[in-house]
Coordinates of C-alpha atoms in Angstrom, one line a residue:
M45 CA -14.5 295.9 274.7
N46 CA -12.6 294.5 277.6
K47 CA -11.2 291.2 276.5
V48 CA -9.2 290.1 279.6
K49 CA -11.7 288.1 281.7
T50 CA -12.9 286.0 278.7
L51 CA -9.4 285.4 277.4
L52 CA -7.3 284.0 280.3
A53 CA -8.4 280.4 279.9
A54 CA -8.2 280.6 276.1
A55 CA -4.7 282.1 276.3
L56 CA -3.5 279.3 278.6
L57 CA -4.8 276.7 276.2
A58 CA -3.4 278.4 273.2
S59 CA 0.1 278.7 274.7
G60 CA 0.3 275.0 274.2
F61 CA -1.0 275.7 270.8
G62 CA 0.8 277.9 268.7
C63 CA 5.5 274.7 254.7
A64 CA 8.3 272.7 255.8
E65 CA 10.7 274.9 254.0
K66 CA 13.7 276.0 256.1
S67 CA 14.0 279.6 257.3
E68 CA 17.0 281.7 256.5
P69 CA 17.8 284.7 258.9
V70 CA 19.0 287.9 257.4
A71 CA 22.4 288.9 258.7
A72 CA 22.7 292.1 260.7
D73 CA 24.3 293.4 263.9
A74 CA 23.0 291.2 266.7
T75 CA 23.3 293.8 269.5
E76 CA 20.1 293.9 271.6
T77 CA 18.5 297.2 270.6
Q78 CA 15.3 299.0 271.2
A79 CA 14.0 302.1 269.3
V80 CA 14.6 304.7 272.0
E81 CA 15.4 304.4 275.7
K82 CA 11.9 305.5 276.9
P83 CA 9.4 305.7 274.1
V84 CA 6.2 307.6 274.3
I85 CA 3.6 305.9 272.0
Y86 CA 0.5 307.9 270.8
Q87 CA -2.2 305.5 269.8
V88 CA -4.7 306.7 267.2
L89 CA -7.5 305.3 265.0
P90 CA -7.2 307.1 261.6
R91 CA -10.9 306.2 260.9
L92 CA -11.9 308.5 263.8
F93 CA -9.1 311.0 264.2
G94 CA -9.6 313.4 261.3
N95 CA -13.4 313.0 261.0
T96 CA -15.0 316.4 261.7
N97 CA -18.6 315.3 260.9
P98 CA -20.6 315.9 264.2
T99 CA -23.6 313.8 263.2
N100 CA -22.7 310.7 265.2
K101 CA -25.8 308.7 264.4
P102 CA -25.6 305.3 266.1
W103 CA -25.0 302.7 263.4
G104 CA -24.6 305.5 260.9
T105 CA -23.2 304.9 257.5
I106 CA -20.0 306.3 256.2
E107 CA -22.0 308.8 254.2
E108 CA -24.0 309.9 257.3
N109 CA -21.3 310.0 259.9
G110 CA -18.2 310.5 257.8
V111 CA -14.8 308.9 258.2
G112 CA -11.2 310.0 258.8
K113 CA -8.5 309.6 256.2
F114 CA -4.7 309.0 256.1
N115 CA -4.4 312.4 254.5
D116 CA -6.0 314.1 257.6
F117 CA -2.6 313.6 259.3
S118 CA -1.0 316.8 258.1
P119 CA 2.5 317.8 258.9
K120 CA 1.0 320.3 261.3
V121 CA -0.9 317.8 263.4
L122 CA 2.0 315.3 263.3
K123 CA 4.2 318.0 264.7
E124 CA 1.6 318.7 267.4
I125 CA 1.7 315.0 268.4
H126 CA 5.5 315.0 268.4
D127 CA 5.5 318.2 270.5
L128 CA 3.1 316.6 272.9
G129 CA 6.0 314.3 273.7
A130 CA 5.4 311.3 271.4
T131 CA 8.3 309.4 269.9
H132 CA 6.1 306.8 268.1
I133 CA 2.6 306.8 266.6
W134 CA 0.5 303.7 266.5
Y135 CA -1.9 303.8 263.6
T136 CA -4.6 301.4 264.8
G137 CA -6.9 299.9 262.2
S138 CA -4.7 300.7 259.2
L139 CA -4.5 297.2 257.7
H140 CA -7.4 296.1 255.5
H141 CA -9.9 294.5 257.8
A142 CA -13.5 293.3 257.2
L143 CA -16.0 296.1 256.9
V144 CA -19.5 296.7 255.5
G145 CA -18.9 298.8 252.5
D146 CA -18.9 298.3 248.7
Y147 CA -15.5 298.5 247.1
T148 CA -16.2 296.0 244.4
E149 CA -15.2 298.5 241.7
Y150 CA -11.6 298.2 243.1
G151 CA -11.8 294.4 243.0
I152 CA -12.5 294.0 246.7
S153 CA -15.2 291.5 247.6
N154 CA -18.0 292.6 249.9
D155 CA -18.0 291.4 253.5
D156 CA -21.0 289.7 255.0
P157 CA -22.5 291.8 257.9
D158 CA -23.4 288.5 259.6
V159 CA -19.7 288.1 260.4
V160 CA -18.7 291.7 260.8
K161 CA -18.8 293.5 264.1
G162 CA -20.3 297.0 263.7
R163 CA -20.6 298.7 260.3
A164 CA -17.0 299.9 260.0
G165 CA -15.7 296.5 261.3
S166 CA -13.2 295.4 263.8
P167 CA -9.5 296.4 263.2
Y168 CA -8.6 293.0 264.5
A169 CA -10.4 291.0 261.8
I170 CA -7.8 291.4 259.1
K171 CA -8.9 290.6 255.6
D172 CA -5.7 291.4 253.7
Y173 CA -2.3 291.6 255.4
Y174 CA -0.7 293.2 252.4
S175 CA -3.0 296.1 252.1
V176 CA -4.6 298.9 254.1
N177 CA -8.2 299.9 254.8
P178 CA -9.8 301.4 251.7
D179 CA -12.1 303.5 253.9
L180 CA -9.0 305.5 254.9
A181 CA -7.9 306.5 251.5
E182 CA -9.0 309.5 249.4
N183 CA -8.6 307.2 246.4
P184 CA -9.0 303.5 247.4
A185 CA -7.1 302.5 244.3
E186 CA -4.1 304.4 245.7
R187 CA -4.5 303.3 249.3
L188 CA -1.1 301.8 249.7
Q189 CA 0.6 304.9 248.2
E190 CA -1.4 307.1 250.6
F191 CA -0.3 305.1 253.6
R192 CA 3.3 305.2 252.4
A193 CA 3.0 309.0 252.2
L194 CA 1.6 309.0 255.8
I195 CA 4.6 307.0 257.0
D196 CA 7.0 309.5 255.3
R197 CA 5.2 312.5 256.8
S198 CA 5.4 310.9 260.2
H199 CA 9.1 310.3 259.9
E200 CA 9.6 313.9 258.7
Q201 CA 8.0 315.1 262.0
G202 CA 10.2 312.8 264.2
L203 CA 7.6 310.1 264.8
K204 CA 8.3 306.4 264.3
V205 CA 5.4 304.3 263.0
I206 CA 3.8 301.3 264.7
I207 CA 1.1 299.1 263.2
D208 CA -0.8 296.1 264.5
I209 CA 0.0 292.5 263.6
V210 CA -2.7 290.0 264.7
P211 CA -1.2 286.6 264.5
N212 CA -3.9 284.7 266.5
H213 CA -6.7 285.2 264.1
V214 CA -7.9 286.6 260.7
A215 CA -11.2 287.6 259.2
R216 CA -13.5 284.7 258.2
A217 CA -13.3 285.9 254.6
Y218 CA -9.6 286.4 254.3
E219 CA -8.5 287.3 250.8
S220 CA -5.4 289.3 249.8
L221 CA -5.5 291.2 246.6
D222 CA -2.2 293.0 247.1
K223 CA 0.0 290.1 248.2
P224 CA 3.4 290.0 246.5
E225 CA 4.0 287.5 243.7
G226 CA 4.4 283.9 245.1
V227 CA 2.6 284.6 248.4
R228 CA -0.3 282.3 249.1
D229 CA -3.4 283.3 251.1
F230 CA -4.0 281.9 254.5
G231 CA -5.8 278.5 254.1
A232 CA -5.3 278.3 250.3
D233 CA -3.3 275.1 250.6
D234 CA -5.0 273.6 253.7
D235 CA -6.1 270.0 253.8
T236 CA -9.7 270.7 254.9
S237 CA -10.5 267.1 255.5
A238 CA -8.3 267.2 258.6
T239 CA -9.1 268.9 261.9
Y240 CA -5.4 269.6 262.3
A241 CA -2.3 269.3 260.1
R242 CA 0.9 271.1 260.9
D243 CA 1.0 273.1 257.7
N244 CA -2.6 274.0 257.7
N245 CA -3.2 277.6 258.5
F246 CA -6.6 276.9 260.2
Y247 CA -8.3 274.3 262.3
Y248 CA -11.4 272.7 260.9
V249 CA -14.7 271.2 262.3
T250 CA -14.7 268.5 259.7
G251 CA -18.1 267.4 258.3
E252 CA -19.8 270.6 259.7
E253 CA -20.8 273.8 258.0
F254 CA -20.4 277.2 259.8
R255 CA -23.5 278.6 261.4
V256 CA -24.0 282.2 262.3
P257 CA -24.2 282.8 266.1
V258 CA -27.7 283.1 267.7
S259 CA -28.3 286.7 268.6
D260 CA -29.1 287.7 272.2
A261 CA -30.4 290.9 273.8
G262 CA -32.1 291.8 270.5
Y263 CA -28.8 292.2 268.6
R264 CA -29.1 292.2 264.8
P265 CA -26.3 293.0 262.2
L266 CA -26.5 296.6 261.2
N267 CA -29.1 297.2 263.9
G268 CA -31.6 295.3 261.8
E269 CA -31.2 297.5 258.7
A270 CA -32.1 295.7 255.5
N271 CA -29.1 294.5 253.6
P272 CA -29.0 291.8 250.9
L273 CA -26.2 290.0 252.6
V274 CA -27.9 289.8 256.1
D275 CA -29.6 286.5 256.1
D276 CA -28.2 284.7 259.2
Q277 CA -25.9 282.7 256.9
F278 CA -22.3 282.7 256.0
A279 CA -20.9 280.0 253.6
E280 CA -17.9 278.2 255.2
S281 CA -17.5 274.5 254.7
P282 CA -16.1 272.9 256.7
A283 CA -16.4 275.3 259.6
K284 CA -13.2 276.7 261.1
W285 CA -12.4 277.2 264.7
T286 CA -13.2 280.7 265.9
G287 CA -10.5 283.2 266.8
N288 CA -10.8 282.9 270.5
G289 CA -10.4 279.1 270.2
A290 CA -14.1 278.1 270.2
R291 CA -14.4 274.8 268.4
S292 CA -18.1 274.7 267.6
P293 CA -19.4 275.1 264.1
Q294 CA -21.7 277.7 265.6
P295 CA -19.8 280.1 267.9
A296 CA -21.6 282.0 270.6
I297 CA -22.5 285.6 270.1
D298 CA -19.8 286.6 272.6
D299 CA -17.1 284.6 270.8
W300 CA -14.9 286.3 268.3
Y301 CA -17.2 284.9 265.6
E302 CA -16.0 287.4 262.9
T303 CA -12.5 285.7 263.0
V304 CA -10.9 282.3 262.6
K305 CA -8.1 281.0 264.7
I306 CA -4.6 280.6 263.1
N307 CA -2.9 277.2 263.5
F308 CA 0.7 277.7 264.7
G309 CA 1.5 274.0 264.9
V310 CA -0.2 273.2 268.2
R311 CA -2.3 270.1 268.1
P312 CA -5.9 270.1 269.4
D313 CA -4.7 268.3 272.5
G314 CA -2.2 271.1 273.2
S315 CA 1.0 269.3 272.3
K316 CA 3.5 271.1 270.1
D317 CA 4.4 270.1 266.5
F318 CA 7.6 272.1 266.3
P319 CA 11.0 272.3 268.1
E320 CA 11.0 273.7 271.6
L321 CA 13.5 276.1 273.1
S322 CA 15.6 275.0 276.0
A323 CA 15.7 277.2 279.1
E324 CA 19.2 278.4 278.3
F325 CA 17.8 280.4 275.4
A326 CA 16.4 282.9 277.9
Q327 CA 19.9 284.2 278.2
K328 CA 20.7 284.3 274.5
D329 CA 20.4 287.2 272.1
Y330 CA 18.2 287.3 269.1
A331 CA 21.1 286.3 266.8
A332 CA 21.4 283.0 268.7
H333 CA 17.6 282.6 268.4
A334 CA 17.8 283.2 264.6
A335 CA 20.6 280.7 264.3
F336 CA 18.6 278.1 266.2
W337 CA 15.6 278.4 263.8
A338 CA 17.8 278.6 260.6
D339 CA 17.8 274.8 260.0
K340 CA 14.5 273.9 261.6
E341 CA 11.3 272.9 259.9
V342 CA 8.5 275.2 261.1
P343 CA 4.7 275.4 260.5
D344 CA 3.6 277.2 257.4
S345 CA 1.8 279.9 259.4
W346 CA 5.1 280.9 261.0
K347 CA 6.6 281.7 257.6
K348 CA 3.5 283.6 256.5
F349 CA 3.7 285.9 259.4
R350 CA 7.5 286.3 259.0
D351 CA 6.9 287.4 255.4
I352 CA 4.2 289.8 256.5
A353 CA 6.3 291.5 259.1
H354 CA 9.3 291.8 256.7
Y355 CA 7.0 293.3 254.0
W356 CA 5.9 296.1 256.4
L357 CA 9.5 296.7 257.6
D358 CA 10.5 297.2 253.9
F359 CA 7.5 299.4 253.5
G360 CA 8.8 301.8 256.2
V361 CA 7.1 300.7 259.4
D362 CA 9.2 300.9 262.6
G363 CA 7.4 298.7 265.0
F364 CA 4.6 296.2 265.7
R365 CA 2.0 295.9 268.3
Y366 CA 1.0 292.2 268.6
D367 CA -2.6 291.6 269.4
M368 CA -3.3 288.9 271.9
A369 CA 0.3 287.6 271.8
G370 CA -0.3 285.4 274.8
M371 CA -2.6 283.2 272.7
V372 CA 0.3 282.2 270.3
P373 CA 3.2 279.9 271.4
V374 CA 6.4 281.6 272.6
E375 CA 8.5 279.6 270.2
F376 CA 6.8 281.4 267.3
W377 CA 7.7 284.7 268.8
S378 CA 11.3 283.7 269.1
Y379 CA 11.3 282.7 265.5
L380 CA 9.5 285.9 264.3
N381 CA 11.1 288.5 266.5
S382 CA 14.7 287.2 266.0
S383 CA 14.1 287.4 262.2
I384 CA 12.8 291.0 262.6
K385 CA 15.7 292.1 264.8
M386 CA 18.2 290.5 262.4
K387 CA 16.6 292.6 259.6
K388 CA 16.0 295.8 261.5
P389 CA 17.5 295.8 265.1
D390 CA 15.7 299.0 266.3
T391 CA 12.2 297.7 265.5
L392 CA 9.9 298.2 268.5
L393 CA 8.0 295.0 269.4
L394 CA 5.1 295.4 271.8
A395 CA 2.9 292.5 273.0
E396 CA -0.6 292.4 274.4
I397 CA -0.5 289.8 277.1
Y398 CA -2.5 289.4 280.3
T399 CA -0.9 286.4 282.1
P400 CA 1.8 287.6 284.5
E401 CA 3.2 284.2 285.2
R402 CA 4.3 284.1 281.5
Y403 CA 5.8 287.6 281.2
R404 CA 9.4 286.5 281.5
D405 CA 9.0 283.7 278.9
Y406 CA 7.6 286.2 276.4
I407 CA 10.4 288.7 277.1
F408 CA 13.4 286.4 277.3
L409 CA 12.4 283.4 275.2
G410 CA 10.0 285.3 272.9
K411 CA 12.4 288.3 272.5
M412 CA 9.7 290.9 273.0
D413 CA 10.8 294.4 273.8
Y414 CA 7.7 295.4 275.8
L415 CA 4.5 293.8 277.3
Y416 CA 1.3 295.4 278.4
D417 CA 1.4 296.1 282.2
K418 CA -2.4 295.9 282.4
V419 CA -3.2 293.1 284.9
G420 CA -0.7 294.5 287.3
T421 CA 0.0 298.3 287.4
Y422 CA -3.1 299.5 285.4
D423 CA -5.5 297.4 287.4
A424 CA -4.0 298.4 290.7
I425 CA -3.9 302.2 290.0
R426 CA -7.5 302.1 288.6
A427 CA -8.7 300.4 291.7
V428 CA -7.2 303.2 293.8
M429 CA -8.8 305.8 291.6
E430 CA -12.2 304.1 291.9
G431 CA -12.0 304.0 295.7
N432 CA -11.8 300.3 296.1
G433 CA -8.1 299.7 296.0
S434 CA -4.9 300.6 297.9
T435 CA -1.6 302.0 296.8
D436 CA -0.1 299.2 298.9
K437 CA -0.9 297.0 295.9
V438 CA 0.8 299.3 293.5
A439 CA 4.0 299.0 295.6
E440 CA 3.6 295.2 295.8
I441 CA 3.4 294.9 292.0
Q442 CA 6.5 297.1 291.4
A443 CA 8.4 294.7 293.7
E444 CA 7.1 291.7 291.8
L445 CA 8.1 293.2 288.4
H446 CA 11.4 294.8 289.4
D447 CA 13.6 292.6 287.2
I448 CA 11.5 293.2 284.1
A449 CA 10.2 296.7 284.9
P450 CA 11.9 298.3 281.8
H451 CA 9.9 295.9 279.6
M452 CA 6.4 296.7 281.0
L453 CA 4.5 299.3 279.0
H454 CA 2.4 301.6 281.1
F455 CA -0.9 303.2 280.1
M456 CA -4.1 304.5 281.7
E457 CA -6.1 304.3 278.4
N458 CA -6.2 302.4 275.2
H459 CA -8.8 301.1 272.8
D460 CA -9.8 298.2 275.0
E461 CA -10.1 300.2 278.3
Q462 CA -12.7 302.7 279.4
R463 CA -11.9 306.4 279.1
I464 CA -10.7 308.0 282.4
A465 CA -13.3 310.7 282.1
S466 CA -16.2 308.3 281.4
A467 CA -18.9 307.9 284.1
E468 CA -18.0 304.2 284.2
F469 CA -14.4 305.0 285.3
A470 CA -13.4 308.2 287.1
G471 CA -16.0 310.6 285.6
N472 CA -13.4 313.4 285.6
A473 CA -10.2 313.5 283.5
K474 CA -8.4 315.5 286.2
M475 CA -8.7 312.5 288.5
G476 CA -6.3 310.8 286.1
K477 CA -3.5 313.2 286.4
A478 CA -1.9 311.6 289.5
A479 CA -2.4 308.1 287.9
M480 CA -0.8 309.2 284.6
L481 CA 2.2 310.9 286.4
V482 CA 2.9 307.7 288.4
S483 CA 2.4 305.5 285.4
A484 CA 4.8 307.5 283.3
T485 CA 7.6 307.8 285.8
L486 CA 7.6 304.4 287.5
S487 CA 10.2 302.8 285.2
A488 CA 12.2 303.1 282.0
A489 CA 9.4 301.4 280.1
P490 CA 7.4 303.2 277.4
T491 CA 4.3 305.2 278.1
L492 CA 1.2 304.9 275.9
V493 CA -1.4 307.7 275.4
Y494 CA -4.7 307.1 273.6
F495 CA -5.8 309.9 271.3
G496 CA -8.1 312.3 273.1
Q497 CA -6.9 311.2 276.5
E498 CA -4.9 314.4 276.8
L499 CA -8.1 316.3 276.1
G500 CA -10.3 314.5 278.6
E501 CA -12.4 312.6 276.1
A502 CA -15.2 310.8 277.9
A503 CA -16.7 308.7 275.1
G504 CA -20.1 309.4 276.5
E505 CA -22.3 308.0 273.7
D506 CA -23.2 304.6 272.3
A507 CA -22.0 304.5 268.7
G508 CA -23.7 301.4 267.5
F509 CA -21.8 298.2 268.1
G510 CA -19.4 300.2 270.3
K511 CA -20.9 301.3 273.6
A512 CA -20.3 304.4 275.7
S513 CA -17.2 304.7 277.9
R514 CA -14.9 303.3 275.3
T515 CA -14.3 305.2 272.0
T516 CA -15.7 302.8 269.4
I517 CA -13.4 300.8 267.2
F518 CA -16.3 299.3 265.3
D519 CA -18.3 302.2 264.0
Y520 CA -18.1 305.3 261.8
W521 CA -17.9 308.1 264.4
S522 CA -16.1 311.2 265.4
V523 CA -14.5 312.2 268.7
P524 CA -15.9 315.5 270.1
T525 CA -12.7 316.7 271.8
V526 CA -10.6 315.8 268.9
R527 CA -13.0 317.5 266.4
R528 CA -12.6 320.8 268.4
W529 CA -8.8 320.4 268.5
N530 CA -8.9 319.9 264.7
N531 CA -10.6 323.3 264.3
D532 CA -11.0 323.0 260.5
G533 CA -7.5 321.6 260.0
Q534 CA -5.7 324.2 262.1
W535 CA -5.0 321.8 264.9
N536 CA -4.9 324.4 267.7
T537 CA -6.5 324.9 271.1
A538 CA -8.8 327.7 270.0
Q539 CA -12.0 325.7 270.5
L540 CA -10.9 323.8 273.5
T541 CA -12.2 324.6 277.0
D542 CA -9.9 326.0 279.6
S543 CA -9.9 322.7 281.5
E544 CA -9.1 320.8 278.2
K545 CA -6.2 323.2 277.5
E546 CA -4.9 322.8 281.1
L547 CA -5.1 319.0 280.8
R548 CA -3.3 318.9 277.5
N549 CA -0.6 321.2 278.9
F550 CA -0.1 318.8 281.8
Y551 CA 0.3 315.9 279.4
Q552 CA 2.7 317.8 277.3
R553 CA 4.9 318.7 280.2
L554 CA 4.8 315.2 281.7
L555 CA 5.4 313.3 278.5
N556 CA 8.3 315.5 277.4
F557 CA 9.9 315.3 280.8
S558 CA 9.5 311.5 281.0
A559 CA 11.0 311.0 277.5
S560 CA 14.0 313.2 278.3
S561 CA 14.8 312.5 282.0
G562 CA 17.8 310.4 282.6
A563 CA 16.7 309.6 286.1
L564 CA 13.5 307.9 284.8
R565 CA 15.8 305.5 283.0
G566 CA 17.9 305.0 286.1
E567 CA 17.5 303.7 289.6
Y568 CA 14.2 303.2 291.5
M569 CA 13.5 303.0 295.2
D570 CA 10.1 302.4 296.7
L571 CA 9.3 305.0 299.4
H572 CA 5.8 303.8 300.0
D573 CA 6.4 300.9 302.5
Y574 CA 8.8 303.0 304.5
N575 CA 6.4 305.9 304.8
R576 CA 3.5 303.6 305.6
E577 CA 5.5 302.9 308.8
H578 CA 7.4 306.1 309.4
G579 CA 5.6 308.9 307.5
K580 CA 3.1 311.3 309.1
G581 CA -0.2 311.7 307.4
Y582 CA 0.9 309.1 304.8
D583 CA -1.6 306.3 304.0
D584 CA -2.7 304.0 301.2
K585 CA -4.2 306.9 299.2
L586 CA -0.7 308.3 298.7
F587 CA 2.2 306.9 296.7
A588 CA 5.8 307.9 296.7
F589 CA 9.1 306.7 295.2
A590 CA 12.6 307.9 294.2
R591 CA 14.3 307.9 290.8
W592 CA 17.9 308.9 290.0
A593 CA 20.8 308.7 287.6
G594 CA 24.0 310.7 288.0
D595 CA 23.2 314.1 289.6
E596 CA 19.5 314.0 288.6
R597 CA 17.7 312.9 291.8
L598 CA 13.9 312.9 291.8
L599 CA 11.2 312.4 294.3
V600 CA 7.7 311.5 293.0
I601 CA 4.6 311.7 295.2
A602 CA 0.9 311.4 294.2
N603 CA -2.3 312.0 296.1
F604 CA -5.2 309.8 294.9
D605 CA -7.5 311.2 297.5
N606 CA -10.3 313.8 296.9
K607 CA -9.1 315.8 299.9
D608 CA -6.1 318.0 300.8
R609 CA -3.5 315.9 302.4
P610 CA -0.9 317.4 304.8
V611 CA 2.0 314.9 304.8
Q612 CA 5.5 314.5 306.3
L613 CA 7.4 312.3 303.9
Q614 CA 10.4 310.5 305.3
L615 CA 13.4 309.5 303.3
P616 CA 15.4 306.4 304.6
A617 CA 19.1 306.7 305.4
E618 CA 19.9 304.3 302.5
L619 CA 18.6 306.8 300.0
L620 CA 20.4 309.7 301.6
Q621 CA 23.6 307.8 301.4
N622 CA 23.0 306.9 297.8
W623 CA 22.5 310.5 297.0
N624 CA 25.3 311.7 299.2
L625 CA 23.2 314.4 300.8
A626 CA 24.8 316.6 303.5
E627 CA 23.1 317.6 306.7
G628 CA 20.9 320.7 306.3
S629 CA 18.3 322.0 303.9
H630 CA 18.0 321.1 300.2
A631 CA 15.6 322.9 297.9
L632 CA 13.0 320.9 295.9
A633 CA 12.4 322.0 292.3
D634 CA 8.9 321.0 291.0
Q635 CA 9.6 319.7 287.5
L636 CA 6.1 320.1 286.2
G637 CA 4.6 322.9 288.4
Q638 CA 5.2 325.7 290.8
M639 CA 5.1 324.0 294.2
A640 CA 7.9 324.9 296.5
G641 CA 9.4 322.6 299.1
E642 CA 12.5 321.7 301.1
L643 CA 14.2 318.5 302.2
Q644 CA 15.6 318.7 305.7
V645 CA 18.4 316.2 306.4
S646 CA 19.2 315.7 310.0
G647 CA 20.8 312.8 311.9
G648 CA 20.7 310.6 308.9
Q649 CA 17.0 311.1 308.3
G650 CA 15.3 313.1 305.5
T651 CA 12.0 314.9 306.0
I652 CA 9.8 316.8 303.5
T653 CA 6.7 318.6 304.7
L654 CA 4.0 319.1 302.1
R655 CA 0.3 319.9 301.7
L656 CA -1.0 318.0 298.7
Q657 CA -4.1 319.2 296.8
P658 CA -6.8 316.6 295.9
F659 CA -5.6 314.3 293.1
A660 CA -2.3 316.3 292.9
S661 CA 1.0 314.8 292.0
H662 CA 4.6 316.2 291.8
I663 CA 8.0 315.4 290.6
F664 CA 10.6 317.1 292.7
R665 CA 14.3 317.4 291.8
I666 CA 16.7 317.7 294.7
N667 CA 19.0 320.7 294.0

């Protein structure tokens, strides 16, 4: 589901939000480091990825619809993902979250469907931060060992592993069975008589019991199926604040009612109950941040999440994607991320955040490596693809973000967004090729690909709680294009259509090029505004820019129109001087395709004459 519109107000409130034992940083080299210069992240839900059961009954059980397993990620398919161009793999939904399934024989308590979304549950309602989803293990008693083996296999195939951390909220029935000795559960030591106390992990609606939301539009847990736990009740006294910040003992059905909000030391009035960072810390490295926090008293929730992150680093994880990071105070991120970087400097830290005015705080004060570029670049490109936007806006956003461009992760799909090929978006995966090429080459920032995107997955069916256009994260389901790629564990293209093979080949060429090109980590010059004034046949359905480093000089041009576009692209004198191009003709080498072209330099002006196919895009190298 698309969270952005409902979250902006809550995130702004929570930014004011965010035991007294002192924190000790772990010594390490303090050089600012990221995992690789231009990562390519492949996001995948293990629950769906290896599931070859084609039943796909809406609201189907695990027995009816099947489920993917950690063991489905064989060395063969991990190599295929690496060969696609991925440097990192993000295993979404790996941690143990609330779900409707009986694992009591393993000591796991049942979750109440009244506070679980879907049957398989939301990956963002974490029940046990020190364990993994029992659904995903061949033997649930050995689930941590199976996940460790998956991490090892991933590393052997050249992939670094990312998992989610969800600091803003946890499942209503949080209970860790696998926590290390001495670790206390969230809320175990809370003073529940107080709405707020600094070292409480939750906020409380004192004197009130939790009440299950009132359904609308006919919604019933498990689609109305009889279940002894479905009774419109869930025992929680006193009631806790809900994950999106709702303070009512009875959240609304569109609140995150399956979760409770974590207290990071922000009082209900928004004031902070912890030390604040001065502006000068925006210029300091993570070692200075770690030193700042070393003698400070911080809220108990901060220490709990530090310990969780360090546990998974020791387990072998290489990075974290932070869910709804903008709803947690930036000082906490300084504390957590500096401790992570002191322990393992090349850890990749990616934040989901949707408030552009706060980007720089989360990068420079919060010490994030990367942020989602959703509200800017994704939204602008999508508007162009849907015919109600202009590439002028794409150029405008790049200018606004120029100083932080290497920190802004680009994507055209993820679990929150609609599939490009869905009827609700473009309706045709090929229409996303120009968008993906632009997105992947704009900056030195990482590129994210959502599993099945490279095959043109359309997510065309309602799965139960999850609806068509987005691949469900709440249900037991299988993904048609990925099932055919699986091909009984062979992981080849034998069952793919010609168009799916061609699309996958395009993604493979693009992603491998983007990860290896020095120019894409070098300089950027916008050519759009100049050509809007000087180019012939160039309008706001086209987009062009230059990238270069050393002797690798690239021109990128994309056609977002559904028509052939003859265009005469003009290069400004400033670019020709930077590239030290002599008068005359210079051949253009198409880096991903076979299109031929020439750059004519005359009188300090560069001209390229092209005929662009509908939705075509090209990366030309100047030879």
